[in-house]
Amino acid sequence: MHFQWYPGHMTKARRMMQENIKLIDLIIELVDARVPLSSRNPDIDEMGKNKARLILLNKADLAEERCNDEWVAFFKEKGYFAVKVNSKKGGGLKSIQPVIQEACREKTERDRKRGILNRPVRAMVAGIPNVGKSTFINALAGKACTKTGNKPGVTKGKQWIRLNKNVELLDTPGILWPKFEDQEAALKLAFIGSIKDEILQTEELAAELVKFLDREYPEVIGEKYSVENSGDPYERLRSIAESRHCLVRGNELDIEKASALLLDDFRNGRLGRITLENPAKMSGK
């Protein structure tokens, strides 16, 4: 599979982020806890060189807990503040505001010396599509102040959200980088739904996911769908179609439907807690 997806609104979003970077004190970057490195946009590092940085491992409930802790340690070692969160269920959110204040302590101290008191920290919330930015902001603010959706490209323009007298957030649309030089990273992003499914070949993508799961989590597919491992990913998809009665007219197996089912079960945590990137293996990247 070859991946290339960079709609026009992302070019506009990148330009907008560059224009607004001077207005903010802190970049809060959301990554998907299942793919913490592949779901980072290197553009954000470039744009936010002189800003305080906080990385949130979102959807931490879908990834292995041991790996989450290792990734938090990995990012802290690199000089970032890092917290694991589950925006949908509110896990870890209470610890965010103290970390924001800690990350911007130097700036607050500079302001105080210059006689500027009580100016709120302004933070830009950034990340690739479908990583959960809007859900995070809504959960943190305690109200539905941004539109959310479980598909990439829902946030189209910027909006400021005042959390309290201490913190203001700037929401931004999700941006991917223009060219996927690392196709393995692109494949992982396709697995988690950060690339629009409409441009992907569902069966091929599901077969790649089968390969990964059979290699790294060999029991998962058998336990979930009660199917044997034949060693052939497409045969596995046929077995899943049979097991789940995915049929088209004439009682033929609907492999497309079975593929979509597998991807949906993975993305929503119904296969259990799965991490696609192991910190020990990826730390050399």
mmCIF file of C-alpha atoms in Angstrom:
data_model
loop_
_atom_site.group_PDB
_atom_site.id
_atom_site.type_symbol
_atom_site.label_atom_id
_atom_site.label_comp_id
_atom_site.label_asym_id
_atom_site.label_seq_id
_atom_site.Cartn_x
_atom_site.Cartn_y
_atom_site.Cartn_z
ATOM 1 C CA MET A 1 0.000 0.000 0.000
ATOM 2 C CA HIS A 2 1.185 3.516 -0.734
ATOM 3 C CA PHE A 3 -0.178 6.431 1.286
ATOM 4 C CA GLN A 4 -0.442 10.057 0.261
ATOM 5 C CA TRP A 5 -3.164 12.310 1.690
ATOM 6 C CA TYR A 6 -2.883 16.053 2.257
ATOM 7 C CA PRO A 7 -6.161 17.891 1.515
ATOM 8 C CA GLY A 8 -6.124 21.624 0.779
ATOM 9 C CA HIS A 9 -7.539 22.587 4.179
ATOM 10 C CA MET A 10 -4.423 21.119 5.841
ATOM 11 C CA THR A 11 -2.138 23.491 3.926
ATOM 12 C CA LYS A 12 -4.340 26.341 5.167
ATOM 13 C CA ALA A 13 -4.274 24.940 8.723
ATOM 14 C CA ARG A 14 -0.485 24.774 8.738
ATOM 15 C CA ARG A 15 -0.264 28.395 7.593
ATOM 16 C CA MET A 16 -2.743 29.420 10.302
ATOM 17 C CA MET A 17 -0.724 27.622 12.994
ATOM 18 C CA GLN A 18 2.446 29.407 11.871
ATOM 19 C CA GLU A 19 0.662 32.771 12.084
ATOM 20 C CA ASN A 20 -0.697 32.064 15.577
ATOM 21 C CA ILE A 21 2.403 30.525 17.133
ATOM 22 C CA LYS A 22 3.584 33.960 18.305
ATOM 23 C CA LEU A 23 0.368 34.410 20.313
ATOM 24 C CA ILE A 24 0.841 31.340 22.482
ATOM 25 C CA ASP A 25 3.001 30.235 25.417
ATOM 26 C CA LEU A 26 2.576 26.473 25.214
ATOM 27 C CA ILE A 27 1.897 23.797 22.584
ATOM 28 C CA ILE A 28 -0.223 20.917 23.829
ATOM 29 C CA GLU A 29 0.350 18.133 21.318
ATOM 30 C CA LEU A 30 -2.003 15.169 21.376
ATOM 31 C CA VAL A 31 -0.651 11.856 20.132
ATOM 32 C CA ASP A 32 -2.392 8.483 19.953
ATOM 33 C CA ALA A 33 -1.046 6.295 22.771
ATOM 34 C CA ARG A 34 -1.073 3.280 20.427
ATOM 35 C CA VAL A 35 1.341 4.999 18.003
ATOM 36 C CA PRO A 36 3.052 7.820 19.923
ATOM 37 C CA LEU A 37 5.840 8.422 17.391
ATOM 38 C CA SER A 38 3.957 7.853 14.143
ATOM 39 C CA SER A 39 1.125 10.110 15.322
ATOM 40 C CA ARG A 40 3.483 13.049 15.900
ATOM 41 C CA ASN A 41 3.822 15.668 13.196
ATOM 42 C CA PRO A 42 7.462 16.812 12.809
ATOM 43 C CA ASP A 43 6.144 20.175 11.535
ATOM 44 C CA ILE A 44 4.926 20.922 15.071
ATOM 45 C CA ASP A 45 8.477 20.520 16.454
ATOM 46 C CA GLU A 46 9.738 22.916 13.805
ATOM 47 C CA MET A 47 7.003 25.500 14.404
ATOM 48 C CA GLY A 48 7.205 25.364 18.197
ATOM 49 C CA LYS A 49 10.974 25.491 18.688
ATOM 50 C CA ASN A 50 10.951 28.126 21.443
ATOM 51 C CA LYS A 51 7.674 27.241 23.121
ATOM 52 C CA ALA A 52 6.954 25.162 26.214
ATOM 53 C CA ARG A 53 5.735 21.691 25.172
ATOM 54 C CA LEU A 54 3.267 19.223 26.653
ATOM 55 C CA ILE A 55 2.618 15.860 24.989
ATOM 56 C CA LEU A 56 -0.609 14.061 25.859
ATOM 57 C CA LEU A 57 -0.815 10.343 25.132
ATOM 58 C CA ASN A 58 -4.530 10.286 24.350
ATOM 59 C CA LYS A 59 -6.678 7.133 24.089
ATOM 60 C CA ALA A 60 -4.355 5.617 26.694
ATOM 61 C CA ASP A 61 -7.133 3.162 27.615
ATOM 62 C CA LEU A 62 -6.721 1.516 24.174
ATOM 63 C CA ALA A 63 -2.966 0.931 24.578
ATOM 64 C CA GLU A 64 -1.029 -1.332 26.937
ATOM 65 C CA GLU A 65 -0.532 0.353 30.318
ATOM 66 C CA ARG A 66 3.107 -0.755 30.588
ATOM 67 C CA CYS A 67 3.864 0.797 27.194
ATOM 68 C CA ASN A 68 2.018 4.012 28.135
ATOM 69 C CA ASP A 69 4.279 4.459 31.173
ATOM 70 C CA GLU A 70 7.375 3.742 29.078
ATOM 71 C CA TRP A 71 6.330 6.313 26.458
ATOM 72 C CA VAL A 72 5.711 8.973 29.141
ATOM 73 C CA ALA A 73 9.234 8.323 30.466
ATOM 74 C CA PHE A 74 10.595 8.432 26.888
ATOM 75 C CA PHE A 75 9.124 11.889 26.165
ATOM 76 C CA LYS A 76 10.141 13.305 29.556
ATOM 77 C CA GLU A 77 13.694 12.187 28.855
ATOM 78 C CA LYS A 78 13.537 14.222 25.622
ATOM 79 C CA GLY A 79 12.642 17.351 27.623
ATOM 80 C CA TYR A 80 8.870 17.424 27.113
ATOM 81 C CA PHE A 81 6.185 17.408 29.763
ATOM 82 C CA ALA A 82 4.091 14.269 29.178
ATOM 83 C CA VAL A 83 0.799 12.915 30.555
ATOM 84 C CA LYS A 84 -1.336 9.906 29.571
ATOM 85 C CA VAL A 85 -5.035 10.695 29.196
ATOM 86 C CA ASN A 86 -8.322 9.196 28.097
ATOM 87 C CA SER A 87 -10.364 12.189 26.940
ATOM 88 C CA LYS A 88 -13.551 10.205 26.296
ATOM 89 C CA LYS A 89 -13.822 8.925 29.857
ATOM 90 C CA GLY A 90 -11.987 11.800 31.543
ATOM 91 C CA GLY A 91 -8.985 9.748 32.709
ATOM 92 C CA GLY A 92 -5.922 11.840 33.589
ATOM 93 C CA LEU A 93 -7.591 15.195 32.861
ATOM 94 C CA LYS A 94 -7.392 16.488 36.446
ATOM 95 C CA SER A 95 -3.603 16.420 36.268
ATOM 96 C CA ILE A 96 -3.464 18.590 33.101
ATOM 97 C CA GLN A 97 -3.931 22.097 34.537
ATOM 98 C CA PRO A 98 -1.175 21.806 37.178
ATOM 99 C CA VAL A 99 1.169 20.486 34.447
ATOM 100 C CA ILE A 100 0.243 23.447 32.189
ATOM 101 C CA GLN A 101 1.160 25.865 34.999
ATOM 102 C CA GLU A 102 4.413 23.972 35.659
ATOM 103 C CA ALA A 103 5.340 23.972 31.952
ATOM 104 C CA CYS A 104 4.813 27.767 31.792
ATOM 105 C CA ARG A 105 6.303 28.635 35.169
ATOM 106 C CA GLU A 106 9.259 30.512 33.640
ATOM 107 C CA LYS A 107 6.936 32.631 31.497
ATOM 108 C CA THR A 108 4.671 33.406 34.487
ATOM 109 C CA GLU A 109 7.740 34.385 36.513
ATOM 110 C CA ARG A 110 8.975 36.695 33.713
ATOM 111 C CA ASP A 111 5.520 38.318 33.528
ATOM 112 C CA ARG A 112 5.464 38.866 37.284
ATOM 113 C CA LYS A 113 8.855 40.584 37.224
ATOM 114 C CA ARG A 114 7.576 42.905 34.496
ATOM 115 C CA GLY A 115 4.468 43.714 36.552
ATOM 116 C CA ILE A 116 2.111 41.636 34.383
ATOM 117 C CA LEU A 117 -0.125 39.748 36.783
ATOM 118 C CA ASN A 118 -2.877 37.192 36.189
ATOM 119 C CA ARG A 119 -2.377 36.923 32.419
ATOM 120 C CA PRO A 120 -3.750 33.520 31.405
ATOM 121 C CA VAL A 121 -1.482 30.932 29.808
ATOM 122 C CA ARG A 122 -2.365 30.645 26.122
ATOM 123 C CA ALA A 123 -1.966 27.130 24.799
ATOM 124 C CA MET A 124 -2.341 25.811 21.253
ATOM 125 C CA VAL A 125 -3.850 22.328 21.015
ATOM 126 C CA ALA A 126 -2.311 20.530 18.044
ATOM 127 C CA GLY A 127 -2.131 17.065 16.568
ATOM 128 C CA ILE A 128 -2.846 14.941 13.526
ATOM 129 C CA PRO A 129 -6.446 14.196 12.438
ATOM 130 C CA ASN A 130 -8.649 11.942 14.573
ATOM 131 C CA VAL A 131 -6.308 11.938 17.559
ATOM 132 C CA GLY A 132 -9.065 13.334 19.822
ATOM 133 C CA LYS A 133 -8.296 17.070 20.115
ATOM 134 C CA SER A 134 -11.911 18.243 20.158
ATOM 135 C CA THR A 135 -12.968 15.522 22.599
ATOM 136 C CA PHE A 136 -10.054 16.510 24.845
ATOM 137 C CA ILE A 137 -10.978 20.219 24.802
ATOM 138 C CA ASN A 138 -14.654 19.490 25.470
ATOM 139 C CA ALA A 139 -13.752 17.200 28.363
ATOM 140 C CA LEU A 140 -11.301 19.723 29.840
ATOM 141 C CA ALA A 141 -13.711 22.629 29.461
ATOM 142 C CA GLY A 142 -16.603 20.555 30.792
ATOM 143 C CA LYS A 143 -18.901 21.487 27.939
ATOM 144 C CA ALA A 144 -19.288 20.834 24.227
ATOM 145 C CA CYS A 145 -17.458 23.915 22.969
ATOM 146 C CA THR A 146 -15.995 22.347 19.806
ATOM 147 C CA LYS A 147 -17.496 20.020 17.242
ATOM 148 C CA THR A 148 -16.324 16.405 17.599
ATOM 149 C CA GLY A 149 -16.489 13.417 15.297
ATOM 150 C CA ASN A 150 -14.780 10.071 14.960
ATOM 151 C CA LYS A 151 -13.335 10.871 11.561
ATOM 152 C CA PRO A 152 -10.445 13.034 10.370
ATOM 153 C CA GLY A 153 -11.048 16.612 9.283
ATOM 154 C CA VAL A 154 -13.909 17.698 11.600
ATOM 155 C CA THR A 155 -12.174 20.827 12.983
ATOM 156 C CA LYS A 156 -11.889 23.242 10.033
ATOM 157 C CA GLY A 157 -10.962 26.620 11.575
ATOM 158 C CA LYS A 158 -9.331 28.024 14.695
ATOM 159 C CA GLN A 159 -11.247 28.839 17.865
ATOM 160 C CA TRP A 160 -10.223 30.157 21.277
ATOM 161 C CA ILE A 161 -11.679 28.476 24.365
ATOM 162 C CA ARG A 162 -11.341 30.046 27.804
ATOM 163 C CA LEU A 163 -10.999 27.246 30.354
ATOM 164 C CA ASN A 164 -10.740 29.517 33.387
ATOM 165 C CA LYS A 165 -8.924 32.688 34.432
ATOM 166 C CA ASN A 166 -5.595 30.843 34.190
ATOM 167 C CA VAL A 167 -5.773 29.052 30.828
ATOM 168 C CA GLU A 168 -6.998 29.783 27.293
ATOM 169 C CA LEU A 169 -6.828 27.140 24.558
ATOM 170 C CA LEU A 170 -6.522 27.601 20.816
ATOM 171 C CA ASP A 171 -8.010 24.656 18.942
ATOM 172 C CA THR A 172 -6.549 23.946 15.495
ATOM 173 C CA PRO A 173 -7.486 21.566 12.675
ATOM 174 C CA GLY A 174 -5.533 18.322 12.526
ATOM 175 C CA ILE A 175 -2.595 18.392 10.122
ATOM 176 C CA LEU A 176 -0.586 15.564 8.619
ATOM 177 C CA TRP A 177 2.741 16.184 6.972
ATOM 178 C CA PRO A 178 2.636 16.613 3.174
ATOM 179 C CA LYS A 179 4.659 13.529 2.283
ATOM 180 C CA PHE A 180 4.817 10.230 4.134
ATOM 181 C CA GLU A 181 8.468 9.333 3.800
ATOM 182 C CA ASP A 182 7.954 6.513 6.286
ATOM 183 C CA GLN A 183 5.261 4.304 4.771
ATOM 184 C CA GLU A 184 5.301 2.073 7.861
ATOM 185 C CA ALA A 185 4.230 5.078 9.941
ATOM 186 C CA ALA A 186 1.528 5.846 7.380
ATOM 187 C CA LEU A 187 0.244 2.276 7.658
ATOM 188 C CA LYS A 188 -0.103 2.623 11.439
ATOM 189 C CA LEU A 189 -1.962 5.917 10.981
ATOM 190 C CA ALA A 190 -4.323 4.162 8.582
ATOM 191 C CA PHE A 191 -4.915 1.450 11.205
ATOM 192 C CA ILE A 192 -6.032 4.011 13.820
ATOM 193 C CA GLY A 193 -8.207 5.965 11.355
ATOM 194 C CA SER A 194 -6.143 9.142 10.885
ATOM 195 C CA ILE A 195 -6.234 8.779 7.092
ATOM 196 C CA LYS A 196 -9.670 8.861 5.490
ATOM 197 C CA ASP A 197 -10.965 5.347 4.896
ATOM 198 C CA GLU A 198 -12.478 6.480 1.589
ATOM 199 C CA ILE A 199 -9.021 6.651 -0.017
ATOM 200 C CA LEU A 200 -7.852 3.290 1.337
ATOM 201 C CA GLN A 201 -8.316 -0.297 0.188
ATOM 202 C CA THR A 202 -10.114 -1.795 3.174
ATOM 203 C CA GLU A 203 -9.221 -5.442 2.518
ATOM 204 C CA GLU A 204 -5.538 -4.690 1.977
ATOM 205 C CA LEU A 205 -5.407 -2.557 5.126
ATOM 206 C CA ALA A 206 -7.196 -5.220 7.198
ATOM 207 C CA ALA A 207 -4.815 -7.908 5.874
ATOM 208 C CA GLU A 208 -1.849 -5.782 7.054
ATOM 209 C CA LEU A 209 -3.486 -5.446 10.477
ATOM 210 C CA VAL A 210 -3.973 -9.237 10.605
ATOM 211 C CA LYS A 211 -0.246 -9.684 9.864
ATOM 212 C CA PHE A 212 0.698 -7.310 12.686
ATOM 213 C CA LEU A 213 -1.684 -8.860 15.217
ATOM 214 C CA ASP A 214 -0.672 -12.430 14.396
ATOM 215 C CA ARG A 215 2.973 -11.460 14.873
ATOM 216 C CA GLU A 216 2.695 -9.296 18.013
ATOM 217 C CA TYR A 217 -0.579 -10.429 19.644
ATOM 218 C CA PRO A 218 -1.013 -13.990 18.309
ATOM 219 C CA GLU A 219 -4.019 -14.928 20.476
ATOM 220 C CA VAL A 220 -6.191 -11.864 19.811
ATOM 221 C CA ILE A 221 -7.925 -12.732 16.517
ATOM 222 C CA GLY A 222 -8.588 -16.351 17.493
ATOM 223 C CA GLU A 223 -10.081 -15.321 20.838
ATOM 224 C CA LYS A 224 -12.256 -12.570 19.389
ATOM 225 C CA TYR A 225 -13.621 -14.325 16.302
ATOM 226 C CA SER A 226 -13.142 -18.044 17.149
ATOM 227 C CA VAL A 227 -11.060 -18.705 14.028
ATOM 228 C CA GLU A 228 -7.916 -20.746 13.395
ATOM 229 C CA ASN A 229 -4.648 -19.205 12.206
ATOM 230 C CA SER A 230 -3.953 -20.452 8.679
ATOM 231 C CA GLY A 231 -0.915 -18.173 8.261
ATOM 232 C CA ASP A 232 -2.580 -16.390 5.320
ATOM 233 C CA PRO A 233 -4.042 -12.970 6.253
ATOM 234 C CA TYR A 234 -6.660 -13.062 3.472
ATOM 235 C CA GLU A 235 -7.733 -16.541 4.564
ATOM 236 C CA ARG A 236 -8.040 -15.131 8.098
ATOM 237 C CA LEU A 237 -10.378 -12.423 6.778
ATOM 238 C CA ARG A 238 -12.467 -15.102 5.025
ATOM 239 C CA SER A 239 -12.697 -16.993 8.325
ATOM 240 C CA ILE A 240 -13.793 -13.828 10.150
ATOM 241 C CA ALA A 241 -16.457 -13.233 7.459
ATOM 242 C CA GLU A 242 -17.686 -16.794 7.971
ATOM 243 C CA SER A 243 -17.615 -16.569 11.768
ATOM 244 C CA ARG A 244 -19.504 -13.243 11.817
ATOM 245 C CA HIS A 245 -21.926 -14.167 8.995
ATOM 246 C CA CYS A 246 -20.709 -11.363 6.731
ATOM 247 C CA LEU A 247 -22.519 -12.373 3.551
ATOM 248 C CA VAL A 248 -23.551 -10.787 0.270
ATOM 249 C CA ARG A 249 -26.467 -11.918 -1.891
ATOM 250 C CA GLY A 250 -26.171 -15.549 -2.860
ATOM 251 C CA ASN A 251 -24.595 -16.410 0.501
ATOM 252 C CA GLU A 252 -21.111 -15.443 -0.684
ATOM 253 C CA LEU A 253 -18.666 -14.244 1.950
ATOM 254 C CA ASP A 254 -18.404 -10.442 2.228
ATOM 255 C CA ILE A 255 -14.663 -9.967 2.831
ATOM 256 C CA GLU A 256 -14.982 -6.177 2.584
ATOM 257 C CA LYS A 257 -17.495 -6.141 5.450
ATOM 258 C CA ALA A 258 -15.345 -8.480 7.563
ATOM 259 C CA SER A 259 -12.325 -6.230 6.927
ATOM 260 C CA ALA A 260 -14.256 -3.133 8.033
ATOM 261 C CA LEU A 261 -15.454 -5.030 11.114
ATOM 262 C CA LEU A 262 -11.898 -5.978 12.117
ATOM 263 C CA LEU A 263 -10.642 -2.400 11.681
ATOM 264 C CA ASP A 264 -13.588 -1.010 13.668
ATOM 265 C CA ASP A 265 -13.094 -3.536 16.480
ATOM 266 C CA PHE A 266 -9.407 -2.612 16.676
ATOM 267 C CA ARG A 267 -10.009 1.162 16.603
ATOM 268 C CA ASN A 268 -12.610 0.983 19.356
ATOM 269 C CA GLY A 269 -10.656 -1.264 21.696
ATOM 270 C CA ARG A 270 -12.823 -4.348 21.262
ATOM 271 C CA LEU A 271 -9.720 -6.473 20.590
ATOM 272 C CA GLY A 272 -8.222 -5.441 23.945
ATOM 273 C CA ARG A 273 -5.408 -3.010 24.733
ATOM 274 C CA ILE A 274 -2.961 -3.022 21.835
ATOM 275 C CA THR A 275 0.135 -0.865 21.284
ATOM 276 C CA LEU A 276 1.448 -0.675 17.729
ATOM 277 C CA GLU A 277 4.784 0.928 18.672
ATOM 278 C CA ASN A 278 6.971 -0.553 21.355
ATOM 279 C CA PRO A 279 9.047 2.136 23.137
ATOM 280 C CA ALA A 280 12.139 -0.068 23.393
ATOM 281 C CA LYS A 281 12.083 -0.863 19.661
ATOM 282 C CA MET A 282 11.183 2.664 18.512
ATOM 283 C CA SER A 283 13.429 4.744 20.776
ATOM 284 C CA GLY A 284 16.311 4.446 18.346
ATOM 285 C CA LYS A 285 14.277 6.219 15.617
#
